[in-house]
Coordinates of C-alpha atoms in Angstrom, one line a residue:
M1 CA 92.4 60.1 61.7
D2 CA 94.0 62.3 64.4
L3 CA 97.4 61.5 65.7
P4 CA 97.8 60.7 69.5
E5 CA 99.9 63.8 70.1
K6 CA 97.1 66.0 68.7
K7 CA 94.5 64.4 70.9
S8 CA 96.6 65.0 74.0
S9 CA 97.2 68.6 73.1
L10 CA 93.4 69.2 72.7
K11 CA 92.8 67.7 76.1
I12 CA 95.3 70.0 77.8
R13 CA 93.8 73.0 76.1
G14 CA 90.4 72.1 77.2
F15 CA 91.6 71.6 80.8
I16 CA 93.2 75.1 80.8
F17 CA 90.2 76.7 79.2
H18 CA 87.9 75.3 82.0
F19 CA 90.3 75.9 84.9
F20 CA 91.3 79.5 83.9
P21 CA 88.1 81.2 85.2
I22 CA 88.4 79.4 88.5
L23 CA 92.0 80.6 88.8
I24 CA 91.0 84.2 88.3
L25 CA 88.2 83.9 90.9
L26 CA 90.7 82.5 93.5
T27 CA 93.1 85.3 92.8
I28 CA 90.4 87.9 93.4
L29 CA 89.4 86.3 96.7
C30 CA 92.9 86.1 97.9
T31 CA 93.4 89.8 97.2
H32 CA 90.5 90.8 99.4
I33 CA 91.5 88.4 102.2
S34 CA 95.2 89.5 102.5
P35 CA 94.6 92.8 104.3
V36 CA 92.6 91.1 107.0
V37 CA 95.4 88.5 107.5
S38 CA 97.9 91.3 107.9
A39 CA 95.8 93.1 110.4
T40 CA 95.3 90.0 112.5
T41 CA 99.0 89.2 112.5
G42 CA 100.0 92.7 113.7
T43 CA 99.7 94.1 117.2
A44 CA 96.0 94.3 118.1
P45 CA 94.8 97.9 118.7
E46 CA 94.0 98.8 122.3
E47 CA 90.5 99.1 123.5
G48 CA 89.0 102.4 122.5
K49 CA 91.9 103.3 120.2
A50 CA 91.1 105.0 116.9
G51 CA 92.1 103.3 113.7
N52 CA 94.3 106.1 112.4
E53 CA 97.7 106.7 114.1
L54 CA 98.1 110.1 115.7
I55 CA 101.6 109.7 117.2
I56 CA 104.1 110.6 114.4
D57 CA 107.2 110.3 116.5
F58 CA 108.1 109.3 120.1
F59 CA 111.5 109.1 121.8
S60 CA 112.5 108.8 125.4
D61 CA 115.5 108.2 127.6
H62 CA 116.0 108.6 131.3
N63 CA 116.2 112.4 131.0
L64 CA 113.3 113.3 128.8
S65 CA 110.6 112.3 126.4
D66 CA 110.0 113.9 123.0
A67 CA 106.7 113.4 121.1
T68 CA 105.1 114.7 117.9
V69 CA 101.4 114.2 117.4
R70 CA 99.2 115.1 114.4
F71 CA 95.4 115.3 114.5
E72 CA 93.5 114.7 111.2
Q73 CA 90.2 115.8 112.7
P74 CA 89.2 118.5 115.2
I75 CA 88.8 117.1 118.7
E76 CA 87.9 118.6 122.0
N77 CA 89.2 117.7 125.5
V78 CA 92.5 116.2 124.3
S79 CA 95.4 115.4 126.6
L80 CA 98.8 113.7 126.4
V81 CA 99.8 111.3 129.2
F82 CA 103.4 110.4 129.6
T83 CA 104.4 107.5 131.9
L84 CA 107.8 106.2 132.9
S85 CA 108.1 102.8 134.6
S86 CA 110.7 100.2 135.6
G87 CA 109.3 96.7 135.7
K88 CA 105.8 97.0 137.3
K89 CA 106.6 100.2 139.2
I90 CA 105.5 103.5 137.7
L91 CA 108.2 106.1 138.4
K92 CA 106.6 109.1 136.8
S93 CA 103.2 110.1 135.3
E94 CA 102.5 113.4 133.7
T95 CA 99.4 114.7 132.0
L96 CA 99.6 117.6 129.5
P97 CA 96.1 119.0 128.7
L98 CA 95.8 120.3 125.1
G99 CA 92.1 121.3 125.2
S100 CA 90.7 121.6 121.7
V101 CA 92.7 120.8 118.6
E102 CA 92.1 121.7 115.0
K103 CA 92.2 119.6 111.8
D104 CA 95.7 118.8 110.6
Q105 CA 97.2 120.4 113.7
E106 CA 100.6 119.1 114.7
I107 CA 101.8 119.4 118.3
K108 CA 105.3 118.8 119.6
K109 CA 106.0 118.3 123.3
V110 CA 109.1 117.7 125.4
L111 CA 108.7 116.4 128.9
F112 CA 111.7 116.3 131.4
W113 CA 111.4 113.3 133.8
K114 CA 113.5 115.1 136.5
L115 CA 114.8 112.0 138.1
K116 CA 117.5 112.1 140.7
E117 CA 121.0 112.1 139.2
D118 CA 121.9 108.7 140.7
F119 CA 118.4 107.2 140.6
G120 CA 117.9 103.9 138.8
K121 CA 121.5 103.3 137.8
D122 CA 121.1 99.8 139.1
R123 CA 117.9 99.2 137.1
E124 CA 118.3 97.3 133.9
S125 CA 115.6 98.9 131.8
Y126 CA 112.9 101.5 131.6
T127 CA 109.7 101.8 129.6
A128 CA 108.2 105.1 128.6
Q129 CA 104.7 105.3 127.2
L130 CA 102.6 108.0 125.6
F131 CA 98.8 108.0 125.5
V132 CA 96.7 110.4 123.4
K133 CA 93.4 110.7 125.1
N134 CA 90.0 112.2 124.3
G135 CA 88.6 112.5 127.8
S136 CA 89.2 109.0 129.2
K137 CA 89.2 107.4 125.8
V138 CA 92.6 106.4 124.4
L139 CA 93.0 107.5 120.8
D140 CA 96.5 106.3 120.3
S141 CA 99.5 105.1 122.3
R142 CA 103.2 104.3 121.8
K143 CA 105.8 102.8 124.1
I144 CA 109.6 102.5 124.0
S145 CA 112.1 100.6 126.2
F146 CA 115.6 101.7 127.0
S147 CA 118.4 101.2 129.5
Y148 CA 119.9 103.8 131.8
R149 CA 122.8 104.6 129.5
N150 CA 122.2 106.0 126.0
P151 CA 123.0 103.7 123.1
T152 CA 126.4 104.3 121.4
L153 CA 126.4 105.5 117.8
S154 CA 128.7 102.9 116.4
K155 CA 129.7 104.4 113.0
F156 CA 130.2 108.0 114.1
K157 CA 130.4 110.2 117.2
L158 CA 129.1 113.6 118.1
V159 CA 132.3 115.5 119.0
D160 CA 130.6 118.7 120.1
F161 CA 127.1 120.1 120.5
S162 CA 126.7 123.6 121.9
A163 CA 124.2 126.4 121.7
D164 CA 124.4 130.1 122.5
S165 CA 122.5 133.3 121.7
E166 CA 123.4 133.2 118.1
K167 CA 123.1 129.5 117.0
A168 CA 123.4 125.9 117.8
S169 CA 126.2 123.9 116.2
A170 CA 127.1 120.2 116.0
L171 CA 130.4 118.6 114.9
I172 CA 130.1 114.9 113.9
T173 CA 133.0 112.6 112.8
L174 CA 133.3 109.0 111.7
T175 CA 134.6 106.8 114.5
S176 CA 137.5 105.0 112.6
S177 CA 140.6 107.1 112.2
T178 CA 141.6 107.7 108.6
N179 CA 145.0 108.8 109.7
L180 CA 146.2 105.2 110.1
R181 CA 146.8 103.7 106.7
S182 CA 146.4 100.2 108.0
I183 CA 142.8 100.9 109.0
P184 CA 140.4 101.4 106.0
A185 CA 138.3 104.5 105.9
P186 CA 134.8 103.8 107.4
E187 CA 131.8 103.7 105.2
P188 CA 129.6 106.8 105.0
S189 CA 126.7 107.0 107.5
I190 CA 123.3 108.5 106.9
I191 CA 121.7 110.4 109.8
D192 CA 118.6 112.5 110.5
L193 CA 118.9 115.7 112.7
D194 CA 116.1 117.2 114.7
L195 CA 116.8 120.4 116.6
K196 CA 114.5 122.0 119.2
L197 CA 114.9 125.2 121.2
L198 CA 112.9 125.4 124.4
S199 CA 112.1 128.2 126.8
G200 CA 111.3 126.2 130.0
T201 CA 109.1 123.4 128.6
E202 CA 107.7 125.4 125.6
I203 CA 109.1 124.6 122.2
V204 CA 109.8 128.0 120.6
Y205 CA 111.7 126.7 117.5
S206 CA 112.3 123.4 115.7
E207 CA 114.3 122.5 112.6
S208 CA 115.0 119.1 111.1
Q209 CA 117.1 117.7 108.3
A210 CA 116.8 114.1 106.9
N211 CA 119.2 111.8 105.1
V212 CA 122.4 113.7 105.9
P213 CA 125.5 111.8 104.7
V214 CA 128.5 111.8 107.0
T215 CA 131.6 111.0 105.0
D216 CA 134.2 112.7 107.1
A217 CA 134.0 115.5 109.7
Y218 CA 130.5 117.1 109.4
Y219 CA 129.9 120.6 110.9
K220 CA 126.3 121.9 111.0
P221 CA 125.5 125.4 112.3
M222 CA 121.8 126.2 112.9
Y223 CA 121.1 129.9 113.4
W224 CA 118.1 131.2 115.4
P225 CA 115.8 133.1 112.9
F226 CA 114.1 135.2 115.5
L227 CA 115.0 137.5 118.4
L228 CA 115.8 136.1 121.9
K229 CA 114.9 137.7 125.2
K230 CA 117.8 139.1 127.2
D231 CA 118.8 137.2 130.4
K232 CA 116.3 134.4 129.6
N233 CA 117.3 130.7 129.9
Y234 CA 117.0 128.5 126.9
T235 CA 117.6 124.8 126.3
A236 CA 118.7 123.4 122.9
L237 CA 118.0 119.7 122.1
L238 CA 119.6 117.8 119.2
K239 CA 118.2 114.4 118.3
V240 CA 120.4 112.3 116.1
H241 CA 119.0 109.2 114.4
S242 CA 121.3 106.8 112.6
H243 CA 119.8 104.8 109.8
S244 CA 122.2 101.8 110.1
P245 CA 122.2 100.6 112.8
D246 CA 118.9 102.1 113.8
I247 CA 119.9 104.1 116.9
T248 CA 118.6 107.4 118.2
T249 CA 120.3 109.6 120.8
I250 CA 119.6 113.1 122.1
Y251 CA 122.0 115.8 123.3
R252 CA 121.3 118.9 125.4
S253 CA 122.9 122.4 125.7
D254 CA 121.7 125.1 128.0
F255 CA 122.5 128.8 127.7
R256 CA 121.4 132.2 128.9
A257 CA 120.5 134.8 126.2
E258 CA 122.8 137.8 126.3
E259 CA 124.1 140.6 124.1
K260 CA 127.2 139.8 122.2
V261 CA 129.3 141.8 119.6
E262 CA 132.8 141.5 118.3
I263 CA 135.3 144.0 117.1
L264 CA 136.6 143.1 113.6
D265 CA 140.4 143.5 114.3
Q266 CA 141.2 143.6 110.6
D267 CA 138.8 146.5 110.1
I268 CA 140.3 148.9 112.7
D269 CA 142.0 152.0 111.3
V270 CA 143.7 154.5 113.8
D271 CA 145.8 157.5 112.6
E272 CA 146.5 161.0 113.7
Y273 CA 143.2 162.2 112.5
G274 CA 140.9 159.7 114.2
A275 CA 139.7 156.1 114.3
S276 CA 137.4 153.9 112.3
V277 CA 136.0 150.8 114.1
T278 CA 133.8 148.0 112.7
I279 CA 131.8 145.7 115.0
V280 CA 129.6 142.7 114.1
G281 CA 126.6 141.3 116.1
K282 CA 127.0 137.8 117.4
S283 CA 123.6 137.3 119.2
Q284 CA 119.9 137.4 118.5
V285 CA 119.6 139.6 121.5
P286 CA 119.7 143.1 120.0
F287 CA 122.8 145.1 121.0
D288 CA 122.4 148.8 121.9
G289 CA 125.5 150.6 123.0
I290 CA 128.5 152.7 122.3
I291 CA 132.2 152.5 121.1
R292 CA 134.6 154.2 123.5
V293 CA 138.2 155.1 122.5
V294 CA 140.7 156.0 125.2
L295 CA 144.0 157.7 124.3
T296 CA 146.7 157.5 127.0
P297 CA 149.9 159.6 126.4
Q298 CA 153.2 158.8 127.9
K299 CA 152.9 161.9 129.9
G300 CA 149.7 163.8 130.5
K301 CA 146.0 163.1 130.9
E302 CA 144.1 160.5 128.9
Q303 CA 141.5 161.6 126.5
V304 CA 138.2 159.7 125.9
F305 CA 136.0 159.7 122.8
E306 CA 132.7 158.0 122.4
E307 CA 130.2 157.3 119.5
T308 CA 126.8 155.6 119.4
V309 CA 126.4 152.4 117.4
N310 CA 123.4 151.2 115.4
I311 CA 121.3 148.5 117.0
L312 CA 122.9 145.1 115.9
T313 CA 121.7 141.5 115.8
A314 CA 123.6 138.4 114.6
E315 CA 125.8 138.9 111.5
K316 CA 124.9 142.6 111.2
E317 CA 127.8 145.1 111.0
D318 CA 128.3 148.8 111.7
T319 CA 131.3 151.0 111.2
V320 CA 131.8 154.0 113.4
G321 CA 134.2 157.0 112.7
I322 CA 135.7 159.1 115.5
I323 CA 137.6 162.4 114.9
W324 CA 140.2 163.5 117.4
Q325 CA 139.9 166.9 119.0
G326 CA 142.8 168.4 120.9
V327 CA 145.2 165.6 120.4
Q328 CA 148.7 166.8 120.6
K329 CA 152.0 165.5 119.1
G330 CA 153.3 162.4 120.8
D331 CA 152.8 158.6 121.3
Y332 CA 149.6 157.1 122.7
N333 CA 148.3 153.8 123.9
V334 CA 144.9 153.3 122.2
K335 CA 142.2 151.2 123.9
I336 CA 138.9 150.6 122.1
Y337 CA 135.9 149.3 124.0
V338 CA 132.3 148.2 123.0
L339 CA 129.9 148.8 125.9
N340 CA 126.1 148.2 126.2
M341 CA 123.8 150.7 127.8
E342 CA 124.5 149.2 131.2
G343 CA 128.2 149.9 130.9
E344 CA 129.2 146.3 130.5
I345 CA 132.3 145.8 128.3
L346 CA 131.4 143.2 125.6
D347 CA 134.7 143.4 123.6
S348 CA 137.9 145.4 123.5
H349 CA 141.0 146.0 121.3
E350 CA 144.3 147.7 122.0
T351 CA 146.8 149.3 119.8
V352 CA 149.3 152.3 119.6
L353 CA 149.3 155.7 117.9
R354 CA 151.9 158.3 117.0
V355 CA 150.8 161.8 116.2
F356 CA 153.5 163.7 114.3
E357 CA 151.7 167.0 114.0
P358 CA 148.3 167.8 115.3
P359 CA 145.7 168.5 112.6
A360 CA 145.2 172.1 111.9
E361 CA 142.3 173.6 113.6
A362 CA 139.6 174.6 111.2
G363 CA 139.0 178.4 111.6
P364 CA 135.8 180.2 110.9
V365 CA 134.9 180.4 107.3
E366 CA 134.6 184.0 106.1
K367 CA 131.4 184.7 104.3
S368 CA 131.9 185.8 100.7
P369 CA 130.1 189.1 99.9
G370 CA 127.2 188.6 97.7
F371 CA 126.5 190.6 94.5
G372 CA 124.7 193.9 95.1
F373 CA 122.2 195.6 92.9
F374 CA 124.8 197.8 91.1
E375 CA 127.1 194.9 90.4
M376 CA 124.3 192.9 88.8
L377 CA 123.2 195.9 86.8
G378 CA 126.7 196.4 85.4
I379 CA 127.0 192.7 84.4
F380 CA 123.6 193.0 82.6
L381 CA 124.6 196.2 80.7
F382 CA 128.0 194.7 79.7
S383 CA 126.5 191.5 78.3
R384 CA 123.8 193.4 76.4
S385 CA 126.3 195.8 74.8
F386 CA 128.6 192.9 73.9
S387 CA 125.7 191.2 72.2
E388 CA 124.8 194.3 70.1
R389 CA 128.4 194.7 68.9
K390 CA 128.3 191.1 67.6
K391 CA 125.2 191.9 65.6

């Protein structure tokens, strides 16, 4: 006879045995249903919009809009439409035709709104939208709202962002001062940096760096890896994205590309025989020019010496040697100039020189008389007779 506890255990096992297949079936059904639930709870796609997202990144403020779009399939008759509105009023609308795009092609575009400087300061908010269109069909869209003033980066601040013909550089520091012992040092902040160089509205270079820790003062130089065109205007944009809090701001620096070189003061050597001058390129506009050295005595006429320099770009060096000719004994003021082919002085250095004795003039070298036939014959006979005596 079975005990009551054993009968109860058998009943529970039987219930689990029959219910387990039903539980598995319900789990499978729920797994297939959950994606549909997620899709319905999200934002409904716009009419005519493709299922795949094409807009990788979109940012806007009251000055400009910055977009990155990637196409997974080749498409024809593609255009990007940027709009800026305040409330129900559309302030700006710009269409950028792209034509045909290839598979996996990534396109970056920057659009400047060109609003009046004091326009919209009394408005509370703006809305910028980006539409990717195939003809009149909307393939993807994105919108962003913002106020007239850029958001403040709470954990750190950008002390300086500047660009020139050599590079762009940014200096970022944490907001709290670590010099005051009563205030604890701020926590490190993680940021993303996105640099773009524009010629007009065309992006000619871009560089990005993700997950950059800012623990103290952070300095980031970004050198241009290609040549720039002289006297051309460029615009550098630096987009800074803070991870926590989630804030994005963008900074701008305009410059005109020009030749630039510097004289390395520590590598200048001037003595009574001549001068040695080293210069270094500081621009991606190639420098082509000369070094001019002017010696001015206390009494008498100044003397000018020039030497051509190799073509230089950023971080490239060249050392030029100049030998004095006709420099007499005495004290001189020495001025060294670097000039381009247009005669513009790019850098200069000044020093003094004392010549104790002028270097001796090198006279003509007398030609040594060569060996004649009889001299060669005598040497031959002497060496032969000396060899026979040894034998």
